[in-house]
Amino acid sequence: DGGITQSPKYLFRKEGQNVTLSCEQNLNHDAMYWYRQDPGQGLRLIYYSQIVNDFQKGDIAEGYSVSREKKESFPLTVTSAQKNPTAFYLCASSTAGVGGNQPQHFGDGTRLSIL
Amino acid sequence: QKEVEQDPGPLSVPEGAIVSLNCTYSNSAFQYFMWYRQYSRKGPELLMYTYSSGNKEDGRFTAQVDKSSKYISLFIRDSQPSDSATYLCAMTRNQFYFGTGTSLTVIP
């Protein structure tokens, strides 16, 4: 079955530590996205990528980094510079439509907590 | 003013009721409108995707778009306990804008 796989489901970060969240898709989608979801705040865009080897900052990119070396994969690193990383992180993908208007499909998320 | 406004609820209804979920938006340039359903500890799942004003039906779900009023709705007929989830509206104008979600509980 085609879909988006996020791992791990739960992740704990120690003070000063960088952690990497995995996102893999087999939908053959060109575009991939990372969102952060906090209670009462909805989804906030961290980074997105329209094609391999290219990505753009979203609304809250500070303290995060990404790479897009393969079409199927879009890992997110939460760095020690992100002072409030506790949240539910969602990865999404879509076909590359004009203006980015194609619906996004989501993985089941990674919940990151601070130790 | 937020681009997309959605009442967070919570909304609680008896099984079999008709549910109405709504979002308003401020920018008339929005072109595509979506509804997602999100179960607890899961990612959002696409329910409906519409472009123009009017209604789109899929089983027990009907999406309604009124561009003149900048208002979209999702109706759920014969609601079931399995419909208990958070419902997110979304719309696009070269990028995605999501509502904050409405929490729905259907009581057996």
mmCIF file of C-alpha atoms in Angstrom:
data_model
loop_
_atom_site.group_PDB
_atom_site.id
_atom_site.type_symbol
_atom_site.label_atom_id
_atom_site.label_comp_id
_atom_site.label_asym_id
_atom_site.label_seq_id
_atom_site.Cartn_x
_atom_site.Cartn_y
_atom_site.Cartn_z
ATOM 1 C CA ASP A 1 0.000 0.000 0.000
ATOM 2 C CA GLY A 2 1.196 3.496 -0.830
ATOM 3 C CA GLY A 3 1.655 5.885 2.007
ATOM 4 C CA ILE A 4 3.853 7.975 4.229
ATOM 5 C CA THR A 5 5.836 6.363 7.025
ATOM 6 C CA GLN A 6 7.118 8.405 9.933
ATOM 7 C CA SER A 7 9.464 7.034 12.547
ATOM 8 C CA PRO A 8 9.857 6.772 15.411
ATOM 9 C CA LYS A 9 6.345 7.195 16.783
ATOM 10 C CA TYR A 10 7.702 8.597 20.067
ATOM 11 C CA LEU A 11 11.041 10.333 20.605
ATOM 12 C CA PHE A 12 12.712 11.850 23.641
ATOM 13 C CA ARG A 13 15.364 14.552 23.492
ATOM 14 C CA LYS A 14 17.945 15.379 26.103
ATOM 15 C CA GLU A 15 19.213 18.891 26.725
ATOM 16 C CA GLY A 16 21.653 20.013 24.007
ATOM 17 C CA GLN A 17 20.926 17.051 21.788
ATOM 18 C CA ASN A 18 19.999 17.023 18.097
ATOM 19 C CA VAL A 19 17.416 14.462 17.039
ATOM 20 C CA THR A 20 16.296 13.384 13.569
ATOM 21 C CA LEU A 21 12.768 12.427 12.579
ATOM 22 C CA SER A 22 12.364 10.156 9.587
ATOM 23 C CA CYS A 23 9.776 10.542 6.806
ATOM 24 C CA GLU A 24 9.545 8.166 3.843
ATOM 25 C CA GLN A 25 6.871 8.104 1.120
ATOM 26 C CA ASN A 26 6.171 5.639 -1.685
ATOM 27 C CA LEU A 27 3.470 7.708 -3.382
ATOM 28 C CA ASN A 28 5.883 9.052 -5.998
ATOM 29 C CA HIS A 29 5.055 12.580 -4.841
ATOM 30 C CA ASP A 30 7.426 15.399 -5.715
ATOM 31 C CA ALA A 31 6.551 17.733 -2.845
ATOM 32 C CA MET A 32 7.086 17.010 0.848
ATOM 33 C CA TYR A 33 6.357 19.056 3.959
ATOM 34 C CA TRP A 34 7.028 19.154 7.684
ATOM 35 C CA TYR A 35 4.508 20.584 10.138
ATOM 36 C CA ARG A 36 4.446 21.061 13.849
ATOM 37 C CA GLN A 37 1.120 20.624 15.665
ATOM 38 C CA ASP A 38 0.543 22.135 19.102
ATOM 39 C CA PRO A 39 -2.779 22.124 20.972
ATOM 40 C CA GLY A 40 -4.955 25.064 19.962
ATOM 41 C CA GLN A 41 -2.499 26.288 17.317
ATOM 42 C CA GLY A 42 -3.231 24.047 14.379
ATOM 43 C CA LEU A 43 -0.556 23.048 11.895
ATOM 44 C CA ARG A 44 2.459 25.285 11.401
ATOM 45 C CA LEU A 45 4.766 24.791 8.426
ATOM 46 C CA ILE A 46 8.433 24.182 9.264
ATOM 47 C CA TYR A 47 10.010 23.326 5.893
ATOM 48 C CA TYR A 48 8.895 22.140 2.497
ATOM 49 C CA SER A 49 10.535 20.725 -0.604
ATOM 50 C CA GLN A 50 9.165 20.769 -4.144
ATOM 51 C CA ILE A 51 11.967 18.730 -5.742
ATOM 52 C CA VAL A 52 15.026 16.734 -4.792
ATOM 53 C CA ASN A 53 17.990 18.782 -3.510
ATOM 54 C CA ASP A 54 15.833 21.842 -2.958
ATOM 55 C CA PHE A 55 13.858 22.979 0.093
ATOM 56 C CA GLN A 56 12.400 26.179 1.501
ATOM 57 C CA LYS A 57 11.822 27.536 4.988
ATOM 58 C CA GLY A 58 8.281 27.683 6.259
ATOM 59 C CA ASP A 59 6.830 29.894 8.966
ATOM 60 C CA ILE A 60 8.758 28.442 11.921
ATOM 61 C CA ALA A 61 12.070 27.089 10.513
ATOM 62 C CA GLU A 62 14.342 28.384 13.289
ATOM 63 C CA GLY A 63 15.954 25.523 15.214
ATOM 64 C CA TYR A 64 15.180 22.954 12.516
ATOM 65 C CA SER A 65 17.018 21.611 9.487
ATOM 66 C CA VAL A 66 16.112 19.274 6.623
ATOM 67 C CA SER A 67 17.626 17.512 3.641
ATOM 68 C CA ARG A 68 16.118 16.114 0.422
ATOM 69 C CA GLU A 69 18.671 13.800 -1.154
ATOM 70 C CA LYS A 70 16.084 11.323 -2.438
ATOM 71 C CA LYS A 71 12.560 11.827 -3.741
ATOM 72 C CA GLU A 72 11.189 9.354 -1.180
ATOM 73 C CA SER A 73 12.840 10.779 1.912
ATOM 74 C CA PHE A 74 12.642 14.100 3.785
ATOM 75 C CA PRO A 75 14.214 13.836 7.271
ATOM 76 C CA LEU A 76 13.816 16.619 9.820
ATOM 77 C CA THR A 77 16.473 17.411 12.417
ATOM 78 C CA VAL A 78 15.413 19.204 15.562
ATOM 79 C CA THR A 79 18.542 20.972 16.777
ATOM 80 C CA SER A 80 19.501 22.085 20.276
ATOM 81 C CA ALA A 81 18.715 25.644 19.130
ATOM 82 C CA GLN A 82 14.998 24.793 19.183
ATOM 83 C CA LYS A 83 14.158 25.705 22.769
ATOM 84 C CA ASN A 84 10.597 24.423 22.820
ATOM 85 C CA PRO A 85 10.627 21.241 20.725
ATOM 86 C CA THR A 86 7.884 19.332 22.542
ATOM 87 C CA ALA A 87 5.153 18.844 19.928
ATOM 88 C CA PHE A 88 3.552 16.444 17.464
ATOM 89 C CA TYR A 89 5.456 16.512 14.160
ATOM 90 C CA LEU A 90 3.682 15.651 10.922
ATOM 91 C CA CYS A 91 5.178 14.914 7.526
ATOM 92 C CA ALA A 92 3.074 15.315 4.383
ATOM 93 C CA SER A 93 3.471 14.927 0.644
ATOM 94 C CA SER A 94 1.631 15.968 -2.493
ATOM 95 C CA THR A 95 1.934 15.863 -6.254
ATOM 96 C CA ALA A 96 3.529 19.016 -7.582
ATOM 97 C CA GLY A 97 0.562 20.989 -8.836
ATOM 98 C CA VAL A 98 0.599 24.527 -10.130
ATOM 99 C CA GLY A 99 0.779 26.886 -7.161
ATOM 100 C CA GLY A 100 0.952 23.972 -4.732
ATOM 101 C CA ASN A 101 -2.812 23.450 -4.690
ATOM 102 C CA GLN A 102 -2.829 19.662 -4.678
ATOM 103 C CA PRO A 103 -4.130 18.007 -1.491
ATOM 104 C CA GLN A 104 -1.535 16.936 1.012
ATOM 105 C CA HIS A 105 -1.406 13.432 2.453
ATOM 106 C CA PHE A 106 -0.049 12.920 5.946
ATOM 107 C CA GLY A 107 1.903 10.356 7.912
ATOM 108 C CA ASP A 108 0.903 9.338 11.428
ATOM 109 C CA GLY A 109 3.320 11.683 13.140
ATOM 110 C CA THR A 110 6.146 11.613 15.665
ATOM 111 C CA ARG A 111 5.595 12.863 19.192
ATOM 112 C CA LEU A 112 8.742 14.527 20.525
ATOM 113 C CA SER A 113 9.205 15.186 24.220
ATOM 114 C CA ILE A 114 11.986 16.627 26.371
ATOM 115 C CA LEU A 115 13.646 14.460 29.001
ATOM 116 C CA GLN B 1 -6.976 38.429 11.884
ATOM 117 C CA LYS B 2 -6.220 34.802 11.068
ATOM 118 C CA GLU B 3 -6.534 33.681 7.462
ATOM 119 C CA VAL B 4 -8.777 30.767 8.488
ATOM 120 C CA GLU B 5 -11.064 30.647 11.527
ATOM 121 C CA GLN B 6 -12.522 27.444 12.912
ATOM 122 C CA ASP B 7 -14.486 26.975 16.132
ATOM 123 C CA PRO B 8 -12.473 24.504 18.267
ATOM 124 C CA GLY B 9 -15.567 23.096 19.991
ATOM 125 C CA PRO B 10 -15.722 20.619 21.578
ATOM 126 C CA LEU B 11 -18.886 19.456 19.861
ATOM 127 C CA SER B 12 -20.841 16.546 21.308
ATOM 128 C CA VAL B 13 -23.819 14.954 19.515
ATOM 129 C CA PRO B 14 -25.915 11.782 19.879
ATOM 130 C CA GLU B 15 -25.433 8.952 17.406
ATOM 131 C CA GLY B 16 -27.508 9.463 14.258
ATOM 132 C CA ALA B 17 -27.473 13.264 14.443
ATOM 133 C CA ILE B 18 -26.525 15.540 11.560
ATOM 134 C CA VAL B 19 -23.279 17.345 12.296
ATOM 135 C CA SER B 20 -22.333 20.707 10.835
ATOM 136 C CA LEU B 21 -18.713 21.851 10.965
ATOM 137 C CA ASN B 22 -17.710 25.266 9.669
ATOM 138 C CA CYS B 23 -14.796 27.477 8.748
ATOM 139 C CA THR B 24 -14.631 31.094 7.673
ATOM 140 C CA TYR B 25 -11.800 32.738 5.811
ATOM 141 C CA SER B 26 -10.695 36.252 5.036
ATOM 142 C CA ASN B 27 -8.946 36.050 1.660
ATOM 143 C CA SER B 28 -11.129 35.770 -1.431
ATOM 144 C CA ALA B 29 -8.130 34.424 -3.399
ATOM 145 C CA PHE B 30 -8.446 30.964 -1.833
ATOM 146 C CA GLN B 31 -9.226 28.491 -4.594
ATOM 147 C CA TYR B 32 -9.171 24.931 -3.249
ATOM 148 C CA PHE B 33 -10.849 23.755 -0.063
ATOM 149 C CA MET B 34 -10.323 20.570 1.924
ATOM 150 C CA TRP B 35 -11.568 18.798 5.007
ATOM 151 C CA TYR B 36 -9.375 16.430 6.994
ATOM 152 C CA ARG B 37 -10.268 14.062 9.810
ATOM 153 C CA GLN B 38 -7.691 13.425 12.536
ATOM 154 C CA TYR B 39 -8.021 10.685 15.101
ATOM 155 C CA SER B 40 -6.122 10.967 18.372
ATOM 156 C CA ARG B 41 -2.367 10.325 17.951
ATOM 157 C CA LYS B 42 -2.764 9.927 14.173
ATOM 158 C CA GLY B 43 -2.101 12.107 11.153
ATOM 159 C CA PRO B 44 -4.868 13.992 9.323
ATOM 160 C CA GLU B 45 -6.732 11.991 6.684
ATOM 161 C CA LEU B 46 -8.138 13.735 3.613
ATOM 162 C CA LEU B 47 -11.954 13.539 3.518
ATOM 163 C CA MET B 48 -13.042 16.062 0.897
ATOM 164 C CA TYR B 49 -11.335 18.208 -1.752
ATOM 165 C CA THR B 50 -13.347 20.845 -3.606
ATOM 166 C CA TYR B 51 -12.664 23.726 -5.941
ATOM 167 C CA SER B 52 -15.755 25.672 -6.773
ATOM 168 C CA SER B 53 -18.706 27.009 -4.827
ATOM 169 C CA GLY B 54 -21.481 24.526 -4.275
ATOM 170 C CA ASN B 55 -21.849 21.087 -2.751
ATOM 171 C CA LYS B 56 -19.848 17.889 -3.078
ATOM 172 C CA GLU B 57 -21.161 14.663 -1.616
ATOM 173 C CA ASP B 58 -19.299 11.484 -0.669
ATOM 174 C CA GLY B 59 -21.337 8.936 1.234
ATOM 175 C CA ARG B 60 -22.463 10.459 4.538
ATOM 176 C CA PHE B 61 -20.256 13.528 4.036
ATOM 177 C CA THR B 62 -21.157 16.712 2.171
ATOM 178 C CA ALA B 63 -18.763 19.600 1.680
ATOM 179 C CA GLN B 64 -20.235 22.993 0.939
ATOM 180 C CA VAL B 65 -18.356 26.069 -0.276
ATOM 181 C CA ASP B 66 -19.827 29.578 -0.358
ATOM 182 C CA LYS B 67 -17.173 31.821 -1.833
ATOM 183 C CA SER B 68 -19.363 34.917 -1.705
ATOM 184 C CA SER B 69 -19.637 34.578 2.091
ATOM 185 C CA LYS B 70 -16.116 33.115 2.512
ATOM 186 C CA TYR B 71 -17.597 30.199 4.379
ATOM 187 C CA ILE B 72 -17.147 26.438 4.063
ATOM 188 C CA SER B 73 -19.006 23.637 5.804
ATOM 189 C CA LEU B 74 -18.786 19.896 6.269
ATOM 190 C CA PHE B 75 -22.014 18.030 7.005
ATOM 191 C CA ILE B 76 -22.015 14.515 8.419
ATOM 192 C CA ARG B 77 -25.296 12.619 8.150
ATOM 193 C CA ASP B 78 -26.255 9.706 10.420
ATOM 194 C CA SER B 79 -23.220 10.355 12.599
ATOM 195 C CA GLN B 80 -21.495 7.322 14.128
ATOM 196 C CA PRO B 81 -19.224 6.931 17.182
ATOM 197 C CA SER B 82 -16.411 6.208 14.708
ATOM 198 C CA ASP B 83 -16.793 9.798 13.457
ATOM 199 C CA SER B 84 -15.436 11.021 16.809
ATOM 200 C CA ALA B 85 -12.276 12.891 15.844
ATOM 201 C CA THR B 86 -10.901 16.359 15.204
ATOM 202 C CA TYR B 87 -11.886 17.870 11.854
ATOM 203 C CA LEU B 88 -9.550 20.324 10.149
ATOM 204 C CA CYS B 89 -10.455 22.599 7.295
ATOM 205 C CA ALA B 90 -7.748 23.664 4.866
ATOM 206 C CA MET B 91 -7.543 25.949 1.863
ATOM 207 C CA THR B 92 -4.892 26.990 -0.581
ATOM 208 C CA ARG B 93 -3.638 30.137 -2.229
ATOM 209 C CA ASN B 94 -0.246 28.943 -3.449
ATOM 210 C CA GLN B 95 0.312 27.566 0.040
ATOM 211 C CA PHE B 96 -1.799 25.713 2.547
ATOM 212 C CA TYR B 97 -3.710 27.347 5.380
ATOM 213 C CA PHE B 98 -5.224 25.107 8.033
ATOM 214 C CA GLY B 99 -7.926 25.770 10.587
ATOM 215 C CA THR B 100 -7.143 24.844 14.187
ATOM 216 C CA GLY B 101 -9.636 21.961 14.142
ATOM 217 C CA THR B 102 -13.006 21.157 15.730
ATOM 218 C CA SER B 103 -13.175 18.272 18.188
ATOM 219 C CA LEU B 104 -16.273 16.107 17.648
ATOM 220 C CA THR B 105 -17.625 13.369 19.917
ATOM 221 C CA VAL B 106 -20.536 11.185 18.801
ATOM 222 C CA ILE B 107 -22.203 9.570 21.785
ATOM 223 C CA PRO B 108 -23.669 6.062 21.310
#
